[in-house]
mmCIF file of C-alpha atoms in Angstrom:
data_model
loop_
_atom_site.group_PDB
_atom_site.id
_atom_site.type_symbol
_atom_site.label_atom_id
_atom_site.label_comp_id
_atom_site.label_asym_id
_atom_site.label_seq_id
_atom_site.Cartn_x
_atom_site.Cartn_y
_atom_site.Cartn_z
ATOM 1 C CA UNK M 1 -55.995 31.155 -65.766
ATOM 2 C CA UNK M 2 -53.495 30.679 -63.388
ATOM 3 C CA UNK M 3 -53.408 32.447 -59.900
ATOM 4 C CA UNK M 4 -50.303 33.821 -58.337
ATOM 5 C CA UNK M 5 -50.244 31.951 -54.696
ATOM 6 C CA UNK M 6 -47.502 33.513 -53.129
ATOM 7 C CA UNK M 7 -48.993 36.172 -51.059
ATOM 8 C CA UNK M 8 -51.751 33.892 -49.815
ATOM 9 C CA UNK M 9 -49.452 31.322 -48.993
ATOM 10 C CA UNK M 10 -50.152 31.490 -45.092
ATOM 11 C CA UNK M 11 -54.290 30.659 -46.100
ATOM 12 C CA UNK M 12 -55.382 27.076 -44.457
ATOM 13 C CA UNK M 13 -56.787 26.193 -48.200
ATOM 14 C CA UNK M 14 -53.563 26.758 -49.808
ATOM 15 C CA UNK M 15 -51.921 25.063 -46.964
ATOM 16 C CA UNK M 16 -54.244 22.017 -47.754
ATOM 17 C CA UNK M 17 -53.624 21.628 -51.052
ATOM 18 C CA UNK M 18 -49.945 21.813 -50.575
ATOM 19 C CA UNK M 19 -50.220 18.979 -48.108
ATOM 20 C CA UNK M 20 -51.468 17.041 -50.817
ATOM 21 C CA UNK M 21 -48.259 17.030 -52.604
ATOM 22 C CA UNK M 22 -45.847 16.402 -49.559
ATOM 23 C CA UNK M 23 -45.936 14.396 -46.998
ATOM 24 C CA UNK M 24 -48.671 15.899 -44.879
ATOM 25 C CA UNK M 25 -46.550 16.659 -41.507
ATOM 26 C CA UNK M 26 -47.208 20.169 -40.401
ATOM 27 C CA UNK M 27 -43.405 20.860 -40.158
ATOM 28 C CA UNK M 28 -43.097 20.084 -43.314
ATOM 29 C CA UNK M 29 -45.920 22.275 -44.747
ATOM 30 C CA UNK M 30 -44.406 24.982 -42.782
ATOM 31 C CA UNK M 31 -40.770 24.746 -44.599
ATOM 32 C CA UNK M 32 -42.239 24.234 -47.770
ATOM 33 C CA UNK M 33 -44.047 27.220 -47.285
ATOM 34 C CA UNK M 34 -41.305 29.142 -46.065
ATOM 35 C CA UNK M 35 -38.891 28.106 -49.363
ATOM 36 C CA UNK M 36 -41.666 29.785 -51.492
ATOM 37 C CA UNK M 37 -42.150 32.853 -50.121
ATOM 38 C CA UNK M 38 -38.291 33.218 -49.483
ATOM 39 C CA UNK M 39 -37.032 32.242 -52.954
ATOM 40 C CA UNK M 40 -38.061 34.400 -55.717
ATOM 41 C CA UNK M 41 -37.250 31.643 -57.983
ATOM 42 C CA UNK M 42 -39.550 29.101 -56.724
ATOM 43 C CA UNK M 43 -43.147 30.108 -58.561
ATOM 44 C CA UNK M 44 -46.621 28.670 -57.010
ATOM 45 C CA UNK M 45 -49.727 29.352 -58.509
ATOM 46 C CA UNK M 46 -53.771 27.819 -58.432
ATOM 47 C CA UNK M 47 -56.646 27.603 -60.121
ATOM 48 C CA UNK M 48 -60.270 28.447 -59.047
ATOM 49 C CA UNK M 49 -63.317 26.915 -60.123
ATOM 50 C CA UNK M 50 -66.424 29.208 -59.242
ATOM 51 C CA UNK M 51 -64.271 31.212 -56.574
ATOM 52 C CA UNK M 52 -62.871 27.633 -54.865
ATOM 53 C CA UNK M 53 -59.529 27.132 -54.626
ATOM 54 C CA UNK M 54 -59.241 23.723 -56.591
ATOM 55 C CA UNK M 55 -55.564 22.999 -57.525
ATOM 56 C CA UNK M 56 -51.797 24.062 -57.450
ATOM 57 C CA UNK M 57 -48.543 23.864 -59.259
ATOM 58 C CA UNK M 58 -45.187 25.263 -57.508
ATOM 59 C CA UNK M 59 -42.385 25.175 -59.951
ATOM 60 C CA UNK M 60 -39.084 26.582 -60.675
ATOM 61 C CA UNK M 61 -37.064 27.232 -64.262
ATOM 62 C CA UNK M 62 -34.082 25.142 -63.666
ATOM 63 C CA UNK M 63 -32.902 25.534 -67.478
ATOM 64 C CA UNK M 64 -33.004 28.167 -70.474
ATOM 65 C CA UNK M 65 -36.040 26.338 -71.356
ATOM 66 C CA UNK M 66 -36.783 23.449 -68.629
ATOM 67 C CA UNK M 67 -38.962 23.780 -66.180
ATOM 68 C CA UNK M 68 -39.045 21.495 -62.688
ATOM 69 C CA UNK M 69 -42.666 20.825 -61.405
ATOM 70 C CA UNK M 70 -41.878 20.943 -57.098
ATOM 71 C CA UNK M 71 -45.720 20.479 -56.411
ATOM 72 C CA UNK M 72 -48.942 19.851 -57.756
ATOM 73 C CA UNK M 73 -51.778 19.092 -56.172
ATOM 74 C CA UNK M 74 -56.427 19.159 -56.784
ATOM 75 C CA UNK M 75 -58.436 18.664 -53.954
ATOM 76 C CA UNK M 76 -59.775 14.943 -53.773
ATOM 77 C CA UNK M 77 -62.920 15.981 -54.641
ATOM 78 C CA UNK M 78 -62.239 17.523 -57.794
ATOM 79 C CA UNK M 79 -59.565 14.972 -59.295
ATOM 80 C CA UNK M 80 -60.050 13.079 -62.247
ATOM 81 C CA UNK M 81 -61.819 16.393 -63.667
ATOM 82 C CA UNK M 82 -58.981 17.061 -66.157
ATOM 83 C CA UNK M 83 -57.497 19.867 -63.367
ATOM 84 C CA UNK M 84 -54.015 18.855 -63.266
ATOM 85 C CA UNK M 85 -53.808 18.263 -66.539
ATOM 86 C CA UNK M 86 -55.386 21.784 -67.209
ATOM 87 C CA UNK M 87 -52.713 23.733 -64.725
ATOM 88 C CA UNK M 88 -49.538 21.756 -66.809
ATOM 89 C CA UNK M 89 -51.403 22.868 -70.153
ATOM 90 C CA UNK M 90 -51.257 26.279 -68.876
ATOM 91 C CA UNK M 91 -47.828 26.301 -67.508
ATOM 92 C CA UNK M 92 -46.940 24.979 -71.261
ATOM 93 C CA UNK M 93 -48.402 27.878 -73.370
ATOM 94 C CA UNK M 94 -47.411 30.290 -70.586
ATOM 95 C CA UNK M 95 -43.562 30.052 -70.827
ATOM 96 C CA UNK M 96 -43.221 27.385 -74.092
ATOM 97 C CA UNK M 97 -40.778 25.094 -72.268
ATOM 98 C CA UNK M 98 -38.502 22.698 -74.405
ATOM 99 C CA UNK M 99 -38.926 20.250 -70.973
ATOM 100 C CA UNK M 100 -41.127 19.843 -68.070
ATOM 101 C CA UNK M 101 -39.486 17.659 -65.685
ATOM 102 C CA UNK M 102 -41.394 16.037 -62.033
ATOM 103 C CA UNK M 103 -39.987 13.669 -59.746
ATOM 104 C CA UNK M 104 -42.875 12.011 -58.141
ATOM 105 C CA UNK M 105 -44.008 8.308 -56.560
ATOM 106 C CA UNK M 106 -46.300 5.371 -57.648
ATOM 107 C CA UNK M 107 -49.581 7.061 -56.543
ATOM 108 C CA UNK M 108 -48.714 10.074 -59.141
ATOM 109 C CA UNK M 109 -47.113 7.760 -62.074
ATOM 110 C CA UNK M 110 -50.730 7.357 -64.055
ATOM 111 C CA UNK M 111 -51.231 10.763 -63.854
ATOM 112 C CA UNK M 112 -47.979 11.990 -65.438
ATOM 113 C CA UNK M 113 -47.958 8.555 -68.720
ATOM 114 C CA UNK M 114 -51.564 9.851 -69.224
ATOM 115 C CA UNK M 115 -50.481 13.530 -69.565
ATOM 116 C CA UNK M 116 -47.886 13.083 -72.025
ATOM 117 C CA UNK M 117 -44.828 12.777 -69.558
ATOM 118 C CA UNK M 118 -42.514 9.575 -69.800
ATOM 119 C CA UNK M 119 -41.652 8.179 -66.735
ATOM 120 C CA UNK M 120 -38.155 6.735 -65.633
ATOM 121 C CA UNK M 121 -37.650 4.859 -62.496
ATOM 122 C CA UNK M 122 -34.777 6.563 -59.622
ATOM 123 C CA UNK M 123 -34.948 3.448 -57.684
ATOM 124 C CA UNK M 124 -35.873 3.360 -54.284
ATOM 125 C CA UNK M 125 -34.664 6.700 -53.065
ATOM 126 C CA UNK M 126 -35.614 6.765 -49.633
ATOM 127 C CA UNK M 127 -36.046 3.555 -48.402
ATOM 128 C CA UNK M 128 -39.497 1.276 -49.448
ATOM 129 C CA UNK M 129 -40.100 4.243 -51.288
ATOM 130 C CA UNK M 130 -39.543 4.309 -55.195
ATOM 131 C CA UNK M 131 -39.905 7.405 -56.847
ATOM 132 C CA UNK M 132 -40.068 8.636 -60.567
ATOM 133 C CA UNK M 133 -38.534 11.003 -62.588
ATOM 134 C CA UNK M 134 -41.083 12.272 -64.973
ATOM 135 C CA UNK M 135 -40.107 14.504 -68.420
ATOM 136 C CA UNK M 136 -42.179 16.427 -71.173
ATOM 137 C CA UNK M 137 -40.168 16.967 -74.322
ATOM 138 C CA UNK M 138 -41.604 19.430 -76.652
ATOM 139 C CA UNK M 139 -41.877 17.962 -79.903
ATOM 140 C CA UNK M 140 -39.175 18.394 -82.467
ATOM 141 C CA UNK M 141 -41.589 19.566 -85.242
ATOM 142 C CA UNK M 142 -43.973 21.830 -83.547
ATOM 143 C CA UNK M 143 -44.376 24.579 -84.938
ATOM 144 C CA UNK M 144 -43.128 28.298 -82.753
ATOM 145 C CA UNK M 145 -46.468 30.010 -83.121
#
């Protein structure tokens, strides 16, 4: 089950993970921090494993029914361990989405194809740096349970 982060949001393991998301400059950290526990419709929430911290997943509803993943991030440790994957499952059957949308880079691509996503190219957005736009469509025929 998924944890609401915001009001440990100033803990260094939540700070941690969230570096592992952005680009890991303290001043960065710090504003993204900031923009969740200013905006009440930016969302952040982990899971625990035993009592340990182990991933997160900021996100916002940016449709009627589309979601925008911001962030999502497992400690190093515990990737490839079907976390990530678990947190975007949850996120799913929570709210029932008819899209899931992420913009990431290369390093996350691999992790979005083998998820379900598909994953369009944005070009090189900042420069030497090409990033993805990553969607989840909900199936036409799926059943409303």
């Amino acid at each position: 089950m998924l944890k609401n982060l915001k009001p440990r949001l100033q803990e260094p393991e939540v700070q941690e993970l969230l570096s592992y998301s952005i680009f890991p400059d303290p001043d960065q950290v710090n504003q993204t921090v900031q923009e969740y526990m200013t905006h009440h419709h930016l969302f952040i929430t982990g899971y625990e494993d035993e009592g340990q911290l182990v991933g997160l997943i900021g996100y916002e509803h940016t449709g009627a029914s589309e979601i925008t993943i911001r962030h999502i991030a497992v400690l190093p440790e515990n990737r490839f361990k079907n976390y990530g994957r678990g947190m975007i499952s949850q996120l799913l059957a929570e709210y029932n989405p008819d899209t899931l949308i992420a913009e990431t880079d290369q390093e996350a691509v691999e992790f979005y194809r083998n998820t379900g996503f598909i994953v369009y190219s944005l070009g090189e957005l900042y420069p030497g740096v090409e990033r993805f736009r990553c969607v989840l469509e909900k199936d036409e025929d799926e059943d409303d349970v």
